């Protein structure tokens, strides 16, 4: 089930973009402003709206830590804002002075990329706020941009329909026509598809365009194989140009917004439509999922931003998660099979059935039993299975205790006392993530990717929310 929990109607003109951090929602508009809202109650912050741009604001995005917000405009500038005070940190002028249509931070916050109407793309050093590298596409305006989760590449999309792939040195690796009538948006799933622990990692990407289509791609980049971009499939459902697309934080949903005024939520592994939302009265220009919860924001030319909450069982529609989590031990073999499909592990269904793996057996699986009994040779695949089972156990404990899942440290599964945000964008108990880094080197507990930075930032907003919850429930 998906519930509309809030409609924000503060902008005076079309809403062009929505973006989440772990604690805030940002929206920008043709009315030249950016507005910031707290995720605790969706009230606007005291220093909002942010005003600086002299023309329409096309795009906004948060740095991975959430401490910096970037906004770009027809006025040819990209402005960096302190999200805690609303003060301007820097104003970056596109070298050509062309209207800036899109901006994105790299996953490690080292760089910010801005793309302009004249086809130029600029990489800015976020330590010095100076221009680092500059490039351009042959034809069209740059209107879309997305970084791969590991930051090794980023992709731009143009109004002529070309997807262009760049490395972190701004070298063009690949370019191809993806949408005949022009690209409008692109996004990477944060969850990699691995060929084993030491094999290349593949990343799923979505693009959408004026041709009314959403296309799914798989990308990989290694030093010895080079770059590959492979088209996988096209998702149907919209009857008009698709203006926005975005993956959920866990990669299990893909959302799109269209000129047909609808929002469609897909299950990307199968391409099936999970939900169609039709509350906007004009074109849907933007869709964004929160980075660590099942919240969705949709912005429209009707000047509103709708906030949607997905129930856990709606997120897993038709899967065994529909049942109360504390009864997973009672799952049948068929329900375990459904769960495997939901986790993108469909190829393992027959193996699990041959070994009579029901709910109780699922929760008791170990590396040893996966190797010896189920004969799963891939170390990466075994690690993925065990990680998914651990995530399931966390949900069980959270739901049975009534504690909100976002208050639990993903490592210890205990309520966080000193939450910090790591460079993968997730929040952890400070002591737990410090111990993890010291023992596991630099891998993310949530994605298994190398952490681009070891900086840990206190998540004060989350700590206050946990403290308030504890005061209310432990009296």
XYZ file of C-alpha atoms in Angstrom, residues 242-451:
210
model
C 8.730 10.489 -19.297
C 10.407 13.377 -17.467
C 11.950 11.698 -14.427
C 13.117 8.329 -13.097
C 14.748 7.197 -9.841
C 15.660 3.979 -8.017
C 14.729 3.335 -4.387
C 17.608 3.159 -1.906
C 17.606 -0.670 -1.950
C 17.242 -0.959 -5.735
C 13.960 -2.883 -5.412
C 11.769 -0.175 -6.991
C 12.062 2.231 -9.917
C 9.743 5.231 -10.134
C 8.945 7.447 -13.113
C 6.950 10.627 -13.682
C 5.431 11.702 -16.975
C 3.696 14.312 -19.072
C 0.649 12.022 -18.792
C 0.399 13.319 -15.147
C 1.009 9.887 -13.668
C 3.683 8.357 -11.450
C 4.462 4.668 -12.038
C 6.397 2.442 -9.637
C 8.057 -0.602 -11.245
C 9.726 -3.736 -9.924
C 12.953 -3.422 -11.976
C 13.896 -7.106 -11.930
C 10.696 -8.120 -13.728
C 9.495 -4.810 -15.180
C 6.064 -5.302 -13.602
C 4.085 -2.278 -12.463
C 3.585 -2.178 -8.691
C 1.660 1.107 -8.373
C 0.253 3.891 -10.530
C -0.264 7.227 -8.725
C -2.464 9.862 -10.356
C -2.820 12.715 -7.868
C -1.017 15.437 -9.846
C -3.088 17.609 -12.172
C -0.256 18.606 -14.532
C 3.025 17.143 -15.825
C 5.076 15.237 -13.242
C 8.570 16.720 -13.528
C 10.467 15.037 -10.692
C 10.567 11.853 -8.607
C 12.943 11.115 -5.727
C 13.264 8.354 -3.133
C 14.677 9.031 0.332
C 18.158 7.517 0.840
C 17.295 5.221 3.768
C 13.516 4.899 4.008
C 10.494 4.135 1.840
C 9.532 7.771 1.258
C 8.878 9.111 -2.241
C 8.559 12.752 -3.337
C 6.955 13.716 -6.654
C 7.020 17.251 -8.044
C 4.804 18.691 -10.731
C 3.962 21.654 -12.890
C 0.830 21.942 -10.725
C 3.208 23.690 -8.224
C 2.925 20.922 -5.623
C 5.188 18.268 -4.152
C 3.477 15.083 -2.952
C 5.065 12.928 -0.248
C 4.256 9.220 -0.371
C 4.872 6.537 2.257
C 5.256 2.911 1.203
C 4.223 0.288 3.689
C 6.750 -2.502 3.991
C 4.322 -5.120 2.763
C 3.393 -2.938 -0.227
C 7.069 -2.673 -1.084
C 7.188 -6.480 -1.149
C 3.792 -7.044 -2.735
C 3.073 -10.665 -3.500
C 6.066 -11.853 -1.516
C 6.327 -13.678 1.788
C 7.266 -10.420 3.523
C 3.531 -9.706 3.470
C 3.334 -12.017 6.470
C 4.269 -10.823 9.967
C 8.053 -10.912 10.158
C 8.133 -12.764 13.449
C 6.655 -15.816 11.672
C 9.403 -16.207 9.070
C 10.356 -19.477 10.736
C 6.948 -20.760 9.602
C 7.535 -19.935 5.923
C 7.001 -22.801 3.516
C 9.505 -23.738 0.816
C 7.339 -21.852 -1.682
C 7.415 -18.702 0.428
C 11.208 -18.936 0.610
C 11.227 -19.215 -3.191
C 9.164 -16.041 -3.474
C 11.575 -14.286 -1.125
C 14.546 -15.342 -3.277
C 12.864 -13.897 -6.364
C 12.201 -10.648 -4.513
C 15.917 -10.375 -3.674
C 17.031 -10.914 -7.267
C 18.137 -14.511 -6.510
C 15.704 -16.320 -8.804
C 18.451 -18.622 -10.134
C 18.758 -20.202 -6.675
C 15.110 -21.256 -6.363
C 15.646 -24.792 -7.697
C 18.720 -25.354 -5.498
C 16.798 -24.267 -2.382
C 13.812 -26.453 -3.294
C 16.023 -29.492 -3.926
C 17.427 -29.038 -0.408
C 13.994 -28.436 1.170
C 14.908 -24.978 2.514
C 11.908 -23.593 4.421
C 11.806 -20.543 6.702
C 13.516 -22.203 9.647
C 16.299 -23.597 7.467
C 16.690 -20.223 5.744
C 17.419 -18.436 9.007
C 19.961 -21.108 9.978
C 22.021 -21.036 6.775
C 25.771 -20.476 7.174
C 28.744 -20.097 4.847
C 29.582 -23.707 5.554
C 26.118 -25.047 4.715
C 25.888 -22.929 1.560
C 29.196 -24.393 0.415
C 28.894 -28.009 1.531
C 25.151 -28.693 1.349
C 23.854 -26.345 -1.347
C 27.097 -26.486 -3.399
C 27.141 -22.727 -4.051
C 30.721 -22.172 -5.213
C 30.733 -18.388 -5.723
C 32.046 -16.592 -2.628
C 30.351 -13.400 -3.725
C 26.999 -15.146 -4.126
C 27.293 -16.823 -0.708
C 28.082 -13.456 0.864
C 25.080 -11.867 -0.843
C 22.707 -14.590 0.408
C 23.922 -14.246 3.992
C 23.718 -10.445 3.783
C 20.100 -10.642 2.605
C 19.259 -13.048 5.429
C 20.848 -10.699 7.981
C 18.803 -7.794 6.577
C 15.684 -9.942 6.968
C 16.571 -10.703 10.595
C 17.038 -6.999 11.294
C 13.534 -6.297 9.967
C 12.148 -9.109 12.109
C 13.671 -7.711 15.272
C 12.697 -4.130 14.451
C 9.085 -4.938 13.732
C 8.664 -7.291 16.684
C 10.106 -4.686 19.067
C 8.238 -1.771 17.543
C 11.482 0.188 17.120
C 11.669 2.087 13.802
C 14.154 0.309 11.553
C 16.064 3.517 10.780
C 16.938 3.845 14.505
C 18.864 0.556 14.462
C 22.528 0.352 13.537
C 22.850 -1.947 10.485
C 25.905 -3.577 12.075
C 24.871 -4.161 15.703
C 21.070 -4.191 15.162
C 20.772 -2.107 18.320
C 19.311 1.373 18.832
C 22.012 3.903 18.001
C 23.370 6.098 20.775
C 25.835 8.083 18.676
C 24.725 7.821 15.023
C 27.135 8.954 12.326
C 26.830 9.140 8.547
C 29.525 7.303 6.577
C 30.565 8.156 3.029
C 28.202 5.455 1.670
C 25.295 7.645 2.827
C 24.115 5.236 5.577
C 23.974 5.917 9.321
C 25.738 3.673 11.845
C 26.615 3.571 15.530
C 29.955 5.403 15.684
C 31.830 2.721 17.624
C 30.442 -0.054 15.415
C 31.440 1.523 12.091
C 34.878 2.444 13.467
C 35.421 -1.182 14.483
C 34.081 -2.373 11.128
C 36.495 -0.127 9.212
C 39.448 -1.281 11.299
C 38.607 -4.972 10.744
C 37.090 -4.933 7.265
C 39.405 -2.283 5.854
C 37.263 0.179 3.849
C 34.186 -1.732 2.703
C 30.664 -0.461 3.274
C 28.572 -2.761 5.521
C 25.509 -2.029 3.363
C 26.872 -2.170 -0.203
C 30.174 -4.075 0.121
C 31.764 -1.339 -2.005
C 34.966 0.428 -0.994
C 34.181 3.488 1.127
